[in-house]
Amino acid sequence: MSFYSDPSFFFLLAAVVAGAVVLGLLERPLGRYGLVVSLAMLVCLFSDDWSGLVLALASVALGYVATRLVLARCSSERGLTAPVRLLGLAAAIGPLVVYKVTTAAAAPLGGFIGISYMTFKITQVLLEVEDGLITDLPFLDYVGFLVFFPVFTSGPIDRSRRFMADAHKARPRAEYLDLLGRGIVQLLVGAAMQMVLATLARQYYQPAAIDLTKDLGPQLQTAFVTAWAYAGFLYFDFAGYSLMAQGASRALGIDTPANFRLPFLSCSMEEFWDRWHITLSHWLRDYVFMRLERSLTRHRIPRKRDTRAAVGLIADMCLMGAWHGIAPQYLLYGLYHGLLLAGETLMRRRWHFYKVHHADLPVRVVCWFVTINLVVIGFTLFSGQAFTFLGGIHG
């Protein structure tokens, strides 16, 4: 069974939500109920892949043991040492790294549905324990956060402390009904986006290699339509899924954060990443970019602040690309966005005209036009369309 696509999933979801409604109307916390139904739904998800279920549960157990070890050392007089920190981080991200590397070598090992998003959550909890933001880690709360089924396969990526506060919250009846109502609307809108609009856009995605013996005009026009069709498909498919995941979460009492916020209205690349796959970009900002930036600043490597910012942004986006997969299109996609963000940061800091006029309507229109087309060009890298198109030059 696949989440948010198989009819059987929606029948089971309806039954799960019905149980949540009863508890919500009784003003009971929904955390433990969410844990029980999530485990049951994962059994259905992995019904054709029992080894995947074992690997998923093993990852939960490994993450918990490693995080408890780090927590214990943080609480001890000796404090957290570098070897323990590295051991914890290896336990958190090791399974994903092994899976990505072996997949790139055409011999995938240790993967399971949802491994990427689970790794983000395991790593997040580990880092917040290191930072002293989490000082207690009940096992059931930890498992409930990691296996919460509405967001298990493809996010959005919630934050553990926010999630656990919702899971233990006994909402007043009126508050839960408001949350439930908004969740149901999101489920319906998300289903329409994913099943109708994404399907329509997908029909126009027809990547083809360039033929230098024919007129280039029509080929470029077709490539342009194909690029925008893929951008539309990707948005409606993923944003639709995210809305359904957010809606299902709300029905279970968890106010999962939004993942998309009208990204095609962005007037800069920074704004785009604040509207597109928000939970991923914010996770990378908080747990990768900011930490790398602080480390580079502390060691003054490189010496110039602008260069340090550029290095941090490029590293951050390259990691984002590698997270999607260790393949040329994903790695180039990450590098492409890293370079764009770094260049944009330098432009904002050094170009006097932009500093003075960036809020003017004509400038914003031009920035919007440039930004959106740069985004679509990036999607041609991500989808492989650019490689298909340019491959014909050597055909």
Tab-separated table of N, CA and C in Angstrom, residues 179-302:
chain	number	residue	atom	x	y	z
A	179	LEU	N	-9.164	22.758	14.040
A	179	LEU	CA	-7.997	22.103	13.447
A	179	LEU	C	-8.434	21.002	12.492
A	180	LEU	N	-9.431	20.220	12.898
A	180	LEU	CA	-9.953	19.139	12.058
A	180	LEU	C	-10.547	19.687	10.770
A	181	GLY	N	-11.339	20.757	10.877
A	181	GLY	CA	-11.962	21.340	9.689
A	181	GLY	C	-10.931	21.817	8.683
A	182	ARG	N	-9.902	22.507	9.175
A	182	ARG	CA	-8.846	22.964	8.270
A	182	ARG	C	-8.099	21.781	7.673
A	183	GLY	N	-7.932	20.720	8.463
A	183	GLY	CA	-7.253	19.532	7.955
A	183	GLY	C	-8.022	18.850	6.840
A	184	ILE	N	-9.337	18.755	6.991
A	184	ILE	CA	-10.151	18.113	5.955
A	184	ILE	C	-10.105	18.912	4.663
A	185	VAL	N	-10.173	20.240	4.767
A	185	VAL	CA	-10.072	21.091	3.578
A	185	VAL	C	-8.725	20.867	2.887
A	186	GLN	N	-7.658	20.807	3.671
A	186	GLN	CA	-6.335	20.586	3.088
A	186	GLN	C	-6.239	19.220	2.415
A	187	LEU	N	-6.858	18.211	3.007
A	187	LEU	CA	-6.873	16.896	2.371
A	187	LEU	C	-7.553	16.949	1.008
A	188	LEU	N	-8.674	17.638	0.916
A	188	LEU	CA	-9.421	17.714	-0.339
A	188	LEU	C	-8.681	18.531	-1.388
A	189	VAL	N	-8.148	19.686	-0.973
A	189	VAL	CA	-7.411	20.529	-1.913
A	189	VAL	C	-6.138	19.825	-2.375
A	190	GLY	N	-5.437	19.192	-1.439
A	190	GLY	CA	-4.220	18.476	-1.800
A	190	GLY	C	-4.489	17.342	-2.767
A	191	ALA	N	-5.583	16.618	-2.554
A	191	ALA	CA	-5.933	15.523	-3.464
A	191	ALA	C	-6.216	16.053	-4.864
A	192	ALA	N	-6.906	17.185	-4.953
A	192	ALA	CA	-7.198	17.781	-6.262
A	192	ALA	C	-5.914	18.224	-6.957
A	193	MET	N	-5.001	18.811	-6.191
A	193	MET	CA	-3.736	19.248	-6.783
A	193	MET	C	-2.934	18.069	-7.298
A	194	GLN	N	-2.820	17.021	-6.478
A	194	GLN	CA	-1.969	15.898	-6.853
A	194	GLN	C	-2.596	15.020	-7.932
A	195	MET	N	-3.884	14.764	-7.822
A	195	MET	CA	-4.514	13.790	-8.712
A	195	MET	C	-5.061	14.405	-9.996
A	196	VAL	N	-5.346	15.706	-9.976
A	196	VAL	CA	-5.919	16.343	-11.167
A	196	VAL	C	-4.911	17.277	-11.824
A	197	LEU	N	-4.478	18.310	-11.092
A	197	LEU	CA	-3.612	19.319	-11.698
A	197	LEU	C	-2.239	18.758	-12.058
A	198	ALA	N	-1.664	17.937	-11.167
A	198	ALA	CA	-0.365	17.342	-11.481
A	198	ALA	C	-0.457	16.409	-12.688
A	199	THR	N	-1.553	15.677	-12.780
A	199	THR	CA	-1.746	14.771	-13.918
A	199	THR	C	-1.857	15.548	-15.229
A	200	LEU	N	-2.586	16.663	-15.194
A	200	LEU	CA	-2.714	17.499	-16.399
A	200	LEU	C	-1.370	18.068	-16.821
A	201	ALA	N	-0.601	18.576	-15.864
A	201	ALA	CA	0.698	19.153	-16.199
A	201	ALA	C	1.647	18.086	-16.726
A	202	ARG	N	1.556	16.885	-16.177
A	202	ARG	CA	2.452	15.789	-16.577
A	202	ARG	C	2.282	15.445	-18.049
A	203	GLN	N	1.114	15.647	-18.609
A	203	GLN	CA	0.867	15.309	-20.008
A	203	GLN	C	1.711	16.146	-20.968
A	204	TYR	N	2.132	17.319	-20.531
A	204	TYR	CA	2.891	18.219	-21.403
A	204	TYR	C	4.399	18.079	-21.191
A	205	TYR	N	4.792	17.160	-20.321
A	205	TYR	CA	6.215	16.952	-20.092
A	205	TYR	C	6.726	15.923	-21.096
A	206	GLN	N	7.394	16.419	-22.138
A	206	GLN	CA	7.864	15.551	-23.215
A	206	GLN	C	9.309	15.909	-23.562
A	207	PRO	N	10.265	15.546	-22.715
A	207	PRO	CA	11.665	15.869	-22.994
A	207	PRO	C	12.164	15.169	-24.244
A	208	ALA	N	12.922	15.905	-25.048
A	208	ALA	CA	13.444	15.342	-26.294
A	208	ALA	C	14.821	15.931	-26.565
A	209	ALA	N	15.647	15.169	-27.262
A	209	ALA	CA	16.985	15.630	-27.615
A	209	ALA	C	16.903	16.614	-28.774
A	210	ILE	N	17.805	17.591	-28.776
A	210	ILE	CA	17.847	18.567	-29.854
A	210	ILE	C	18.319	17.883	-31.144
A	211	ASP	N	17.737	18.301	-32.251
A	211	ASP	CA	18.109	17.767	-33.568
A	211	ASP	C	18.634	18.933	-34.395
A	212	LEU	N	19.947	18.976	-34.571
A	212	LEU	CA	20.579	20.103	-35.256
A	212	LEU	C	20.272	20.134	-36.742
A	213	THR	N	19.665	19.087	-37.278
A	213	THR	CA	19.317	19.083	-38.705
A	213	THR	C	17.953	19.719	-38.947
A	214	LYS	N	17.239	20.061	-37.888
A	214	LYS	CA	15.913	20.653	-38.018
A	214	LYS	C	15.906	22.073	-37.478
A	215	ASP	N	14.835	22.791	-37.748
A	215	ASP	CA	14.677	24.163	-37.281
A	215	ASP	C	14.710	24.200	-35.752
A	216	LEU	N	15.560	25.066	-35.196
A	216	LEU	CA	15.728	25.108	-33.752
A	216	LEU	C	14.566	25.793	-33.045
A	217	GLY	N	13.886	26.717	-33.725
A	217	GLY	CA	12.808	27.487	-33.097
A	217	GLY	C	11.738	26.616	-32.450
A	218	PRO	N	11.084	25.740	-33.224
A	218	PRO	CA	10.056	24.882	-32.627
A	218	PRO	C	10.600	23.971	-31.525
A	219	GLN	N	11.847	23.524	-31.667
A	219	GLN	CA	12.426	22.658	-30.644
A	219	GLN	C	12.640	23.411	-29.339
A	220	LEU	N	13.111	24.643	-29.445
A	220	LEU	CA	13.293	25.454	-28.242
A	220	LEU	C	11.951	25.762	-27.589
A	221	GLN	N	10.940	25.999	-28.427
A	221	GLN	CA	9.600	26.262	-27.884
A	221	GLN	C	9.071	25.037	-27.145
A	222	THR	N	9.255	23.858	-27.726
A	222	THR	CA	8.816	22.627	-27.071
A	222	THR	C	9.577	22.396	-25.769
A	223	ALA	N	10.879	22.674	-25.793
A	223	ALA	CA	11.682	22.516	-24.588
A	223	ALA	C	11.219	23.475	-23.495
A	224	PHE	N	10.842	24.700	-23.895
A	224	PHE	CA	10.350	25.694	-22.935
A	224	PHE	C	9.048	25.220	-22.296
A	225	VAL	N	8.115	24.729	-23.122
A	225	VAL	CA	6.840	24.232	-22.610
A	225	VAL	C	7.074	23.027	-21.701
A	226	THR	N	7.983	22.153	-22.106
A	226	THR	CA	8.285	20.971	-21.306
A	226	THR	C	8.857	21.354	-19.943
A	227	ALA	N	9.745	22.342	-19.939
A	227	ALA	CA	10.347	22.779	-18.672
A	227	ALA	C	9.292	23.335	-17.732
A	228	TRP	N	8.409	24.153	-18.244
A	228	TRP	CA	7.355	24.721	-17.395
A	228	TRP	C	6.328	23.664	-16.993
A	229	ALA	N	6.085	22.691	-17.890
A	229	ALA	CA	5.164	21.606	-17.540
A	229	ALA	C	5.713	20.799	-16.377
A	230	TYR	N	7.021	20.542	-16.399
A	230	TYR	CA	7.611	19.788	-15.291
A	230	TYR	C	7.558	20.598	-14.005
A	231	ALA	N	7.815	21.909	-14.106
A	231	ALA	CA	7.740	22.758	-12.909
A	231	ALA	C	6.330	22.709	-12.312
A	232	GLY	N	5.318	22.773	-13.183
A	232	GLY	CA	3.941	22.688	-12.704
A	232	GLY	C	3.627	21.333	-12.110
A	233	PHE	N	4.078	20.284	-12.801
A	233	PHE	CA	3.846	18.926	-12.291
A	233	PHE	C	4.489	18.733	-10.923
A	234	LEU	N	5.750	19.137	-10.799
A	234	LEU	CA	6.470	18.948	-9.545
A	234	LEU	C	5.789	19.703	-8.412
A	235	TYR	N	5.377	20.931	-8.704
A	235	TYR	CA	4.718	21.734	-7.662
A	235	TYR	C	3.394	21.118	-7.242
A	236	PHE	N	2.512	20.838	-8.208
A	236	PHE	CA	1.185	20.320	-7.869
A	236	PHE	C	1.272	18.936	-7.217
A	237	ASP	N	2.224	18.119	-7.667
A	237	ASP	CA	2.363	16.782	-7.104
A	237	ASP	C	2.870	16.847	-5.660
A	238	PHE	N	3.957	17.559	-5.449
A	238	PHE	CA	4.568	17.587	-4.126
A	238	PHE	C	3.799	18.478	-3.160
A	239	ALA	N	3.356	19.640	-3.638
A	239	ALA	CA	2.576	20.520	-2.759
A	239	ALA	C	1.237	19.871	-2.422
A	240	GLY	N	0.654	19.143	-3.384
A	240	GLY	CA	-0.593	18.436	-3.107
A	240	GLY	C	-0.400	17.354	-2.069
A	241	TYR	N	0.686	16.594	-2.216
A	241	TYR	CA	0.999	15.580	-1.211
A	241	TYR	C	1.203	16.229	0.159
A	242	SER	N	1.980	17.318	0.194
A	242	SER	CA	2.277	17.981	1.464
A	242	SER	C	1.015	18.494	2.137
A	243	LEU	N	0.098	19.029	1.335
A	243	LEU	CA	-1.173	19.493	1.900
A	243	LEU	C	-1.961	18.340	2.504
A	244	MET	N	-1.996	17.199	1.804
A	244	MET	CA	-2.706	16.043	2.358
A	244	MET	C	-2.051	15.557	3.641
A	245	ALA	N	-0.710	15.546	3.662
A	245	ALA	CA	-0.001	15.133	4.870
A	245	ALA	C	-0.282	16.096	6.019
A	246	GLN	N	-0.307	17.383	5.700
A	246	GLN	CA	-0.605	18.379	6.729
A	246	GLN	C	-2.043	18.228	7.224
A	247	GLY	N	-2.959	17.960	6.295
A	247	GLY	CA	-4.360	17.781	6.678
A	247	GLY	C	-4.570	16.556	7.554
A	248	ALA	N	-3.950	15.433	7.179
A	248	ALA	CA	-4.063	14.218	7.989
A	248	ALA	C	-3.450	14.430	9.369
A	249	SER	N	-2.335	15.151	9.419
A	249	SER	CA	-1.693	15.439	10.706
A	249	SER	C	-2.621	16.237	11.608
A	250	ARG	N	-3.262	17.243	11.049
A	250	ARG	CA	-4.150	18.079	11.846
A	250	ARG	C	-5.341	17.285	12.366
A	251	ALA	N	-5.837	16.366	11.555
A	251	ALA	CA	-6.941	15.534	12.025
A	251	ALA	C	-6.519	14.691	13.226
A	252	LEU	N	-5.215	14.413	13.328
A	252	LEU	CA	-4.688	13.644	14.455
A	252	LEU	C	-4.123	14.548	15.552
A	253	GLY	N	-4.455	15.825	15.486
A	253	GLY	CA	-4.077	16.746	16.548
A	253	GLY	C	-2.689	17.331	16.450
A	254	ILE	N	-1.985	17.073	15.346
A	254	ILE	CA	-0.619	17.587	15.159
A	254	ILE	C	-0.651	18.671	14.086
A	255	ASP	N	-0.315	19.888	14.476
A	255	ASP	CA	-0.374	21.022	13.546
A	255	ASP	C	0.926	21.117	12.757
A	256	THR	N	1.148	20.150	11.885
A	256	THR	CA	2.363	20.071	11.078
A	256	THR	C	2.540	21.337	10.245
A	257	PRO	N	3.756	21.896	10.185
A	257	PRO	CA	3.970	23.152	9.446
A	257	PRO	C	3.798	22.979	7.946
A	258	ALA	N	3.489	24.088	7.274
A	258	ALA	CA	3.300	24.084	5.824
A	258	ALA	C	4.620	23.865	5.116
A	259	ASN	N	4.548	23.296	3.921
A	259	ASN	CA	5.747	23.006	3.140
A	259	ASN	C	5.883	23.895	1.916
A	260	PHE	N	4.789	24.515	1.476
A	260	PHE	CA	4.813	25.385	0.299
A	260	PHE	C	3.971	26.622	0.581
A	261	ARG	N	4.434	27.762	0.034
A	261	ARG	CA	3.705	29.016	0.229
A	261	ARG	C	3.840	29.860	-1.037
A	262	LEU	N	3.080	29.483	-2.074
A	262	LEU	CA	3.058	30.203	-3.353
A	262	LEU	C	4.469	30.516	-3.850
A	263	PRO	N	5.287	29.494	-4.095
A	263	PRO	CA	6.694	29.728	-4.442
A	263	PRO	C	6.913	30.465	-5.752
A	264	PHE	N	5.944	30.376	-6.680
A	264	PHE	CA	6.148	31.013	-7.975
A	264	PHE	C	5.837	32.514	-7.958
A	265	LEU	N	5.631	33.049	-6.768
A	265	LEU	CA	5.523	34.505	-6.607
A	265	LEU	C	6.825	35.097	-6.088
A	266	SER	N	7.855	34.299	-5.953
A	266	SER	CA	9.114	34.737	-5.368
A	266	SER	C	9.833	35.743	-6.273
A	267	CYS	N	10.451	36.721	-5.627
A	267	CYS	CA	11.214	37.741	-6.353
A	267	CYS	C	12.716	37.599	-6.137
A	268	SER	N	13.140	36.548	-5.507
A	268	SER	CA	14.560	36.261	-5.306
A	268	SER	C	14.713	34.783	-5.021
A	269	MET	N	15.930	34.278	-5.173
A	269	MET	CA	16.162	32.871	-4.879
A	269	MET	C	16.026	32.604	-3.388
A	270	GLU	N	16.457	33.548	-2.567
A	270	GLU	CA	16.293	33.373	-1.125
A	270	GLU	C	14.815	33.270	-0.765
A	271	GLU	N	13.992	34.120	-1.372
A	271	GLU	CA	12.556	34.066	-1.106
A	271	GLU	C	11.965	32.760	-1.623
A	272	PHE	N	12.452	32.290	-2.768
A	272	PHE	CA	11.949	31.032	-3.311
A	272	PHE	C	12.153	29.894	-2.315
A	273	TRP	N	13.359	29.829	-1.723
A	273	TRP	CA	13.634	28.749	-0.782
A	273	TRP	C	12.964	28.977	0.569
A	274	ASP	N	12.360	30.134	0.741
A	274	ASP	CA	11.540	30.369	1.920
A	274	ASP	C	10.077	30.039	1.643
A	275	ARG	N	9.791	29.650	0.385
A	275	ARG	CA	8.428	29.298	-0.017
A	275	ARG	C	8.341	27.879	-0.570
A	276	TRP	N	9.456	27.319	-1.010
A	276	TRP	CA	9.469	25.995	-1.655
A	276	TRP	C	10.092	24.972	-0.719
A	277	HIS	N	9.393	23.866	-0.485
A	277	HIS	CA	9.878	22.814	0.424
A	277	HIS	C	10.440	23.479	1.687
A	278	ILE	N	9.593	24.270	2.311
A	278	ILE	CA	10.003	25.147	3.406
A	278	ILE	C	10.666	24.368	4.534
A	279	THR	N	10.083	23.247	4.909
A	279	THR	CA	10.624	22.530	6.065
A	279	THR	C	12.014	21.966	5.783
A	280	LEU	N	12.291	21.595	4.533
A	280	LEU	CA	13.629	21.123	4.182
A	280	LEU	C	14.619	22.281	4.181
A	281	SER	N	14.278	23.378	3.493
A	281	SER	CA	15.214	24.497	3.397
A	281	SER	C	15.488	25.105	4.766
A	282	HIS	N	14.465	25.175	5.625
A	282	HIS	CA	14.675	25.713	6.970
A	282	HIS	C	15.484	24.748	7.830
A	283	TRP	N	15.287	23.448	7.627
A	283	TRP	CA	16.093	22.462	8.361
A	283	TRP	C	17.566	22.617	7.989
A	284	LEU	N	17.842	22.700	6.686
A	284	LEU	CA	19.218	22.868	6.242
A	284	LEU	C	19.803	24.182	6.734
A	285	ARG	N	18.996	25.233	6.744
A	285	ARG	CA	19.466	26.536	7.237
A	285	ARG	C	19.876	26.446	8.712
A	286	ASP	N	19.013	25.823	9.519
A	286	ASP	CA	19.236	25.815	10.965
A	286	ASP	C	20.308	24.824	11.401
A	287	TYR	N	20.360	23.652	10.750
A	287	TYR	CA	21.229	22.593	11.235
A	287	TYR	C	22.490	22.392	10.403
A	288	VAL	N	22.572	23.034	9.232
A	288	VAL	CA	23.776	22.917	8.412
A	288	VAL	C	24.413	24.287	8.197
A	289	PHE	N	23.678	25.192	7.544
A	289	PHE	CA	24.273	26.477	7.172
A	289	PHE	C	24.713	27.279	8.392
A	290	MET	N	23.817	27.438	9.379
A	290	MET	CA	24.153	28.252	10.537
A	290	MET	C	25.326	27.666	11.320
A	291	ARG	N	25.368	26.342	11.448
A	291	ARG	CA	26.472	25.713	12.168
A	291	ARG	C	27.782	25.853	11.402
A	292	LEU	N	27.730	25.655	10.097
A	292	LEU	CA	28.934	25.821	9.283
A	292	LEU	C	29.395	27.269	9.304
A	293	GLU	N	28.450	28.195	9.229
A	293	GLU	CA	28.790	29.621	9.247
A	293	GLU	C	29.476	29.998	10.569
A	294	ARG	N	28.944	29.494	11.682
A	294	ARG	CA	29.563	29.790	12.976
A	294	ARG	C	30.967	29.202	13.061
A	295	SER	N	31.132	27.992	12.539
A	295	SER	CA	32.446	27.361	12.579
A	295	SER	C	33.450	28.128	11.724
A	296	LEU	N	33.052	28.515	10.524
A	296	LEU	CA	33.941	29.274	9.649
A	296	LEU	C	34.283	30.633	10.256
A	297	THR	N	33.295	31.273	10.885
A	297	THR	CA	33.535	32.570	11.507
A	297	THR	C	34.491	32.445	12.684
A	298	ARG	N	34.318	31.385	13.466
A	298	ARG	CA	35.177	31.193	14.634
A	298	ARG	C	36.636	31.000	14.217
A	299	HIS	N	36.842	30.319	13.110
A	299	HIS	CA	38.208	30.063	12.647
A	299	HIS	C	38.665	31.075	11.591
A	300	ARG	N	37.743	31.998	11.230
A	300	ARG	CA	38.036	33.019	10.218
A	300	ARG	C	38.593	32.388	8.941
A	301	ILE	N	37.888	31.362	8.480
A	301	ILE	CA	38.225	30.686	7.229
A	301	ILE	C	36.967	30.618	6.362
A	302	PRO	N	36.975	31.276	5.212
A	302	PRO	CA	37.917	32.292	4.717
A	302	PRO	C	37.847	33.580	5.559
